[in-house]
């Protein structure tokens, strides 16, 4: 579904498969780009979603991964095999994707599936600017905490500041996947010091959350929820 000019959501629980985290398609001037790419379980439907929007998956040049988890980049190897696109991810999460580590990728740990190992073409770096043409660009924000190599993407879509937060907002905390509370709080401080017009995160429906600064601040204040999702029923004002 179209989120705004040149930006589409193509994967997610309501769009492709219950295992899939949100994934986004950028219509660049010289090709298509994915921000995350869902799971092998959702791959066929994600490709169908891309085609039904009028785009050719053969035009996908690169997948930019928010972090090295099954629900976010588990389908990267399939995209790479079928469409010869490359995968870019932060260096700290690259090894688990390249080795298909069953715990660190959460493939076996949470989904009971092997993670198809995928070669990483290059590493995303904090502050890196990526231009997809004159109307859409993004900068990479390294936001460790959920995993050590988690990043967010700050998109500028024709002047609209849109944050793709991955699991840095409302993700789960587990030492088994290398989560770090201090790093995570620092990352949330980093995000709340910035301005965004809208945002989206990994496990949310297909929509743009428009009161971004306030809602990201809410997400930081309720950091305890990240340790135990059941906490949310205890808070009257809880909301995603
Ligand atoms: Fe994750």
GROMACS .gro file of C-alpha atoms and ligand atoms in nm:
model
  241
    1UNK     CA    1   0.000   0.000   0.000
    2UNK     CA    2   0.111   0.353  -0.072
    3UNK     CA    3   0.226   0.552   0.233
    4UNK     CA    4   0.331   0.863   0.047
    5UNK     CA    5   0.483   0.960  -0.286
    6UNK     CA    6   0.763   0.714  -0.374
    7UNK     CA    7   0.719   0.512  -0.052
    8UNK     CA    8   0.510   0.196  -0.010
    9UNK     CA    9   0.459  -0.071   0.256
   10UNK     CA   10   0.486  -0.416   0.098
   11UNK     CA   11   0.512  -0.655   0.395
   12UNK     CA   12   0.368  -0.683   0.741
   13UNK     CA   13   0.123  -0.885   0.941
   14UNK     CA   14  -0.179  -0.749   0.752
   15UNK     CA   15  -0.011  -0.740   0.412
   16UNK     CA   16   0.184  -1.060   0.365
   17UNK     CA   17   0.237  -1.314   0.647
   18UNK     CA   18   0.189  -1.309   1.027
   19UNK     CA   19   0.565  -1.360   1.072
   20UNK     CA   20   0.659  -1.059   0.861
   21UNK     CA   21   0.773  -0.732   1.010
   22UNK     CA   22   0.689  -0.420   0.813
   23UNK     CA   23   0.893  -0.376   0.497
   24UNK     CA   24   0.895  -0.073   0.268
   25UNK     CA   25   0.956  -0.015  -0.099
   26UNK     CA   26   1.124   0.301  -0.221
   27UNK     CA   27   1.068   0.407  -0.580
   28UNK     CA   28   1.400   0.562  -0.667
   29UNK     CA   29   1.486   0.735  -0.992
   30UNK     CA   30   1.713   0.453  -1.105
   31UNK     CA   31   1.555   0.151  -0.940
   32UNK     CA   32   1.366   0.008  -0.645
   33UNK     CA   33   1.494  -0.036  -0.292
   34UNK     CA   34   1.360  -0.226   0.008
   35UNK     CA   35   1.384  -0.130   0.372
   36UNK     CA   36   1.365  -0.475   0.535
   37UNK     CA   37   1.212  -0.758   0.332
   38UNK     CA   38   1.010  -0.993   0.554
   39UNK     CA   39   1.043  -1.370   0.594
   40UNK     CA   40   1.071  -1.664   0.354
   41UNK     CA   41   0.714  -1.750   0.462
   42UNK     CA   42   0.586  -1.420   0.322
   43UNK     CA   43   0.819  -1.396   0.022
   44UNK     CA   44   0.568  -1.499  -0.248
   45UNK     CA   45   0.303  -1.258  -0.119
   46UNK     CA   46   0.555  -0.973  -0.080
   47UNK     CA   47   0.661  -1.016  -0.443
   48UNK     CA   48   0.293  -1.023  -0.541
   49UNK     CA   49   0.234  -0.703  -0.342
   50UNK     CA   50   0.521  -0.532  -0.523
   51UNK     CA   51   0.382  -0.641  -0.862
   52UNK     CA   52   0.027  -0.535  -0.773
   53UNK     CA   53   0.156  -0.184  -0.703
   54UNK     CA   54   0.280  -0.177  -1.061
   55UNK     CA   55   0.648  -0.237  -0.989
   56UNK     CA   56   0.880  -0.508  -1.119
   57UNK     CA   57   1.075  -0.688  -0.844
   58UNK     CA   58   1.349  -0.738  -1.102
   59UNK     CA   59   1.417  -0.366  -1.056
   60UNK     CA   60   1.508  -0.405  -0.687
   61UNK     CA   61   1.867  -0.295  -0.652
   62UNK     CA   62   1.929  -0.326  -0.281
   63UNK     CA   63   1.775  -0.424   0.054
   64UNK     CA   64   1.863  -0.206   0.351
   65UNK     CA   65   1.810  -0.402   0.673
   66UNK     CA   66   1.715  -0.242   1.004
   67UNK     CA   67   1.873  -0.539   1.186
   68UNK     CA   68   1.958  -0.904   1.147
   69UNK     CA   69   1.635  -1.077   1.251
   70UNK     CA   70   1.430  -1.340   1.068
   71UNK     CA   71   1.113  -1.130   1.052
   72UNK     CA   72   1.300  -0.832   0.903
   73UNK     CA   73   1.559  -0.979   0.665
   74UNK     CA   74   1.485  -1.352   0.660
   75UNK     CA   75   1.381  -1.331   0.294
   76UNK     CA   76   1.698  -1.147   0.187
   77UNK     CA   77   1.862  -1.464   0.051
   78UNK     CA   78   1.553  -1.536  -0.165
   79UNK     CA   79   1.545  -1.181  -0.301
   80UNK     CA   80   1.916  -1.202  -0.370
   81UNK     CA   81   1.891  -1.538  -0.548
   82UNK     CA   82   1.592  -1.441  -0.758
   83UNK     CA   83   1.653  -1.074  -0.832
   84UNK     CA   84   2.029  -1.032  -0.781
   85UNK     CA   85   1.986  -0.746  -0.536
   86UNK     CA   86   2.233  -0.681  -0.257
   87UNK     CA   87   2.186  -0.662   0.120
   88UNK     CA   88   2.323  -0.378   0.331
   89UNK     CA   89   2.312  -0.401   0.710
   90UNK     CA   90   2.510  -0.272   1.007
   91UNK     CA   91   2.838  -0.453   1.066
   92UNK     CA   92   2.739  -0.565   1.418
   93UNK     CA   93   2.447  -0.772   1.284
   94UNK     CA   94   2.613  -0.886   0.961
   95UNK     CA   95   2.777  -1.201   1.097
   96UNK     CA   96   2.449  -1.351   1.218
   97UNK     CA   97   2.289  -1.296   0.877
   98UNK     CA   98   2.587  -1.441   0.692
   99UNK     CA   99   2.603  -1.745   0.920
  100UNK     CA  100   2.225  -1.786   0.967
  101UNK     CA  101   2.275  -1.812   1.342
  102UNK     CA  102   1.954  -1.981   1.470
  103UNK     CA  103   1.934  -1.782   1.795
  104UNK     CA  104   2.075  -1.440   1.707
  105UNK     CA  105   1.861  -1.417   1.394
  106UNK     CA  106   1.558  -1.541   1.602
  107UNK     CA  107   1.484  -1.786   1.317
  108UNK     CA  108   1.477  -2.099   1.533
  109UNK     CA  109   1.436  -1.910   1.860
  110UNK     CA  110   1.103  -1.740   1.781
  111UNK     CA  111   0.980  -1.882   1.450
  112UNK     CA  112   1.096  -2.243   1.446
  113UNK     CA  113   1.254  -2.194   1.105
  114UNK     CA  114   1.610  -2.191   0.979
  115UNK     CA  115   1.740  -1.849   0.876
  116UNK     CA  116   1.856  -1.865   0.512
  117UNK     CA  117   2.209  -1.729   0.535
  118UNK     CA  118   2.270  -1.431   0.309
  119UNK     CA  119   2.588  -1.265   0.195
  120UNK     CA  120   2.612  -0.902   0.310
  121UNK     CA  121   2.731  -0.667   0.036
  122UNK     CA  122   2.828  -0.378   0.263
  123UNK     CA  123   2.784  -0.223   0.605
  124UNK     CA  124   2.550   0.061   0.697
  125UNK     CA  125   2.718   0.333   0.899
  126UNK     CA  126   2.578   0.589   1.141
  127UNK     CA  127   2.521   0.921   0.965
  128UNK     CA  128   2.545   0.774   0.616
  129UNK     CA  129   2.330   0.958   0.360
  130UNK     CA  130   2.167   0.765   0.078
  131UNK     CA  131   1.996   0.943  -0.211
  132UNK     CA  132   1.734   0.770  -0.426
  133UNK     CA  133   1.691   1.063  -0.661
  134UNK     CA  134   1.591   1.422  -0.609
  135UNK     CA  135   1.273   1.359  -0.411
  136UNK     CA  136   1.361   1.092  -0.160
  137UNK     CA  137   1.670   1.032   0.050
  138UNK     CA  138   1.752   0.887   0.388
  139UNK     CA  139   2.012   0.893   0.659
  140UNK     CA  140   2.115   0.595   0.867
  141UNK     CA  141   2.094   0.626   1.245
  142UNK     CA  142   2.276   0.356   1.440
  143UNK     CA  143   2.041   0.275   1.731
  144UNK     CA  144   2.184  -0.027   1.917
  145UNK     CA  145   1.983  -0.179   2.200
  146UNK     CA  146   1.738  -0.433   2.060
  147UNK     CA  147   2.038  -0.576   1.875
  148UNK     CA  148   2.388  -0.432   1.855
  149UNK     CA  149   2.355  -0.357   1.487
  150UNK     CA  150   2.005  -0.208   1.489
  151UNK     CA  151   1.960   0.100   1.275
  152UNK     CA  152   1.672   0.335   1.198
  153UNK     CA  153   1.621   0.509   0.866
  154UNK     CA  154   1.534   0.878   0.867
  155UNK     CA  155   1.369   0.941   0.532
  156UNK     CA  156   1.317   1.274   0.368
  157UNK     CA  157   1.025   1.222   0.131
  158UNK     CA  158   0.984   1.549  -0.054
  159UNK     CA  159   1.035   1.740   0.272
  160UNK     CA  160   0.832   1.503   0.493
  161UNK     CA  161   1.053   1.358   0.767
  162UNK     CA  162   0.959   0.992   0.811
  163UNK     CA  163   1.127   0.752   1.052
  164UNK     CA  164   1.147   0.379   0.984
  165UNK     CA  165   1.223   0.258   1.334
  166UNK     CA  166   1.248  -0.121   1.292
  167UNK     CA  167   1.245  -0.280   1.637
  168UNK     CA  168   1.418   0.013   1.808
  169UNK     CA  169   1.066   0.124   1.904
  170UNK     CA  170   0.852  -0.137   2.079
  171UNK     CA  171   1.092  -0.422   2.005
  172UNK     CA  172   1.160  -0.700   2.256
  173UNK     CA  173   1.450  -0.716   2.500
  174UNK     CA  174   1.644  -1.041   2.536
  175UNK     CA  175   2.002  -1.113   2.629
  176UNK     CA  176   1.985  -1.410   2.389
  177UNK     CA  177   1.974  -1.170   2.097
  178UNK     CA  178   2.233  -0.934   2.243
  179UNK     CA  179   1.995  -0.665   2.371
  180UNK     CA  180   2.154  -0.395   2.585
  181UNK     CA  181   1.939  -0.166   2.804
  182UNK     CA  182   2.191   0.119   2.837
  183UNK     CA  183   2.258   0.130   2.465
  184UNK     CA  184   1.886   0.114   2.394
  185UNK     CA  185   1.803   0.407   2.622
  186UNK     CA  186   2.082   0.609   2.460
  187UNK     CA  187   1.933   0.526   2.120
  188UNK     CA  188   1.586   0.637   2.230
  189UNK     CA  189   1.741   0.961   2.361
  190UNK     CA  190   1.897   1.006   2.019
  191UNK     CA  191   1.560   0.964   1.844
  192UNK     CA  192   1.365   1.191   2.080
  193UNK     CA  193   1.622   1.466   2.023
  194UNK     CA  194   1.531   1.464   1.655
  195UNK     CA  195   1.214   1.575   1.475
  196UNK     CA  196   0.999   1.350   1.262
  197UNK     CA  197   0.669   1.431   1.095
  198UNK     CA  198   0.567   1.066   1.090
  199UNK     CA  199   0.702   0.724   1.177
  200UNK     CA  200   0.646   0.354   1.155
  201UNK     CA  201   0.803   0.058   1.329
  202UNK     CA  202   0.848  -0.313   1.273
  203UNK     CA  203   0.534  -0.459   1.422
  204UNK     CA  204   0.253  -0.225   1.338
  205UNK     CA  205  -0.026  -0.219   1.083
  206UNK     CA  206   0.008  -0.057   0.746
  207UNK     CA  207  -0.009   0.308   0.844
  208UNK     CA  208   0.183   0.627   0.906
  209UNK     CA  209   0.181   0.740   1.269
  210UNK     CA  210   0.149   1.114   1.229
  211UNK     CA  211   0.210   1.257   1.578
  212UNK     CA  212   0.560   1.117   1.566
  213UNK     CA  213   0.756   1.321   1.820
  214UNK     CA  214   0.498   1.269   2.096
  215UNK     CA  215   0.452   0.899   2.025
  216UNK     CA  216   0.826   0.831   2.011
  217UNK     CA  217   0.857   1.009   2.348
  218UNK     CA  218   0.577   0.782   2.481
  219UNK     CA  219   0.769   0.480   2.357
  220UNK     CA  220   1.079   0.595   2.545
  221UNK     CA  221   0.886   0.658   2.867
  222UNK     CA  222   0.739   0.306   2.858
  223UNK     CA  223   1.071   0.133   2.801
  224UNK     CA  224   0.981  -0.124   3.071
  225UNK     CA  225   0.726  -0.273   2.833
  226UNK     CA  226   1.011  -0.387   2.610
  227UNK     CA  227   1.117  -0.634   2.878
  228UNK     CA  228   0.772  -0.784   2.912
  229UNK     CA  229   0.492  -0.710   2.666
  230UNK     CA  230   0.231  -0.812   2.926
  231UNK     CA  231   0.306  -0.489   3.115
  232UNK     CA  232   0.102  -0.301   2.863
  233UNK     CA  233  -0.232  -0.415   3.002
  234UNK     CA  234  -0.134  -0.258   3.332
  235UNK     CA  235  -0.109   0.090   3.190
  236UNK     CA  236  -0.433   0.271   3.121
  237UNK     CA  237  -0.272   0.509   2.876
  238UNK     CA  238  -0.079   0.246   2.687
  239UNK     CA  239  -0.084   0.277   2.313
  240UNK     CA  240   0.139   0.189   2.026
  241LIG    FE1  241   1.398  -0.774   1.596
   0.00000   0.00000   0.00000
